[in-house]
Short mmCIF file of C-alpha atoms in Angstrom, two decimals:
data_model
loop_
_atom_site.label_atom_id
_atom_site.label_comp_id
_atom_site.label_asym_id
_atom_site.label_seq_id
_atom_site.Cartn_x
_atom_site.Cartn_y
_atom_site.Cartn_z
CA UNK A 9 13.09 -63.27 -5.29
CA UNK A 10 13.38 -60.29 -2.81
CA UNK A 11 15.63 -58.42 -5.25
CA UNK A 12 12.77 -58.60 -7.42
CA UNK A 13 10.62 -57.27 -5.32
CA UNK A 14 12.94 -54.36 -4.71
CA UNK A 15 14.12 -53.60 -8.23
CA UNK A 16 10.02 -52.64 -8.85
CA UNK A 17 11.00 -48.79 -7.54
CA UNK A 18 13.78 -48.33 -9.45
CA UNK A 19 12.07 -49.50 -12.60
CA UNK A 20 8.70 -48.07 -11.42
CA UNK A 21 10.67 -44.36 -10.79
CA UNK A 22 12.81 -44.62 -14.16
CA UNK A 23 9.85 -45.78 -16.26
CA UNK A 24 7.55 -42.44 -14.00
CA UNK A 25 10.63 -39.77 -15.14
CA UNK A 26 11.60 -40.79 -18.32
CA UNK A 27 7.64 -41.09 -19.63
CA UNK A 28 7.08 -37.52 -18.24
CA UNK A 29 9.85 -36.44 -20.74
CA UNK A 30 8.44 -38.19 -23.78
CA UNK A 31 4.63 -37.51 -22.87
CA UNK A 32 4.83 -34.40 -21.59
CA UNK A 33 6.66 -32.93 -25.82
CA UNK A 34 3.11 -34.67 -26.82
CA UNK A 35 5.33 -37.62 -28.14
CA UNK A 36 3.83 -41.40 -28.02
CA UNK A 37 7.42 -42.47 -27.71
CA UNK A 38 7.18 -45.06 -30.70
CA UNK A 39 8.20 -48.66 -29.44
CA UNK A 40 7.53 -48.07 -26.20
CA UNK A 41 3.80 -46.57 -26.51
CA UNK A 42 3.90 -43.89 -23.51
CA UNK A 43 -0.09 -43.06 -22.65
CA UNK A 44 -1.71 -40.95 -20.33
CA UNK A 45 -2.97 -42.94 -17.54
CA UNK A 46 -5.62 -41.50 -14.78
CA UNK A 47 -5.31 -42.90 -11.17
CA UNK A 48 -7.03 -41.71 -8.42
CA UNK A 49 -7.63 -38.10 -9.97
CA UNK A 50 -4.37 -37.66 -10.65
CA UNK A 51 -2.67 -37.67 -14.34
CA UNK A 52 0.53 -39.06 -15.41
CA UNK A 53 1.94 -40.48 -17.92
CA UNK A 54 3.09 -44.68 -18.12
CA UNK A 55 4.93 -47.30 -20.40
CA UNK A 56 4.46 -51.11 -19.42
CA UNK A 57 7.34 -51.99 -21.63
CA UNK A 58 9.76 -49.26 -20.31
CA UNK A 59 8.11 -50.34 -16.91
CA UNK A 60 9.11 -54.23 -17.74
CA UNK A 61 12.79 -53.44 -19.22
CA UNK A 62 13.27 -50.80 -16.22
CA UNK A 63 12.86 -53.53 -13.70
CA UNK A 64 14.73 -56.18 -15.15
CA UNK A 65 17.46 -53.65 -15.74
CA UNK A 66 17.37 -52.79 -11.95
CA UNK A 67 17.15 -56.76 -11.17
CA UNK A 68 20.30 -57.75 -12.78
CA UNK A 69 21.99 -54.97 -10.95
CA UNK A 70 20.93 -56.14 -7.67
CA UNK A 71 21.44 -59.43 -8.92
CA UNK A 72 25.07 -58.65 -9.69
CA UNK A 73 25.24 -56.80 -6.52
CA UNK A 74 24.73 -60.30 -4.62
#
């Protein structure tokens, strides 16, 4: 359960870098539907499903890492 817990950067960090990429060309990034979210007055661009597959990429790694 803790590696959960700390594979939600990794997945949170690729999901933050690799939806700046796609949103930033004006793309929506097909499939995985990157959208401008606002948070706190600050822009940036997010994926939930790139967001979900990040951190269970990052949680079998750990996992393995065990």
């Amino acid at each position: 359960m803790i590696s959960l817990f700390k594979a939600l950067i990794p997945g949170a960090i690729l999901t933050w870098i690799v939806s700046l990429f796609i949103g930033s060309s004006g793309s929506r990034g097909g499939f995985l539907n990157v959208h401008q979210v606002t948070l706190a007055g600050y822009d940036f661009y997010w994926s939930w499903l790139l967001f979900l597959v990040g951190t269970g990429l990052a949680w079998a790694l750990l996992l393995m890492m065990d």
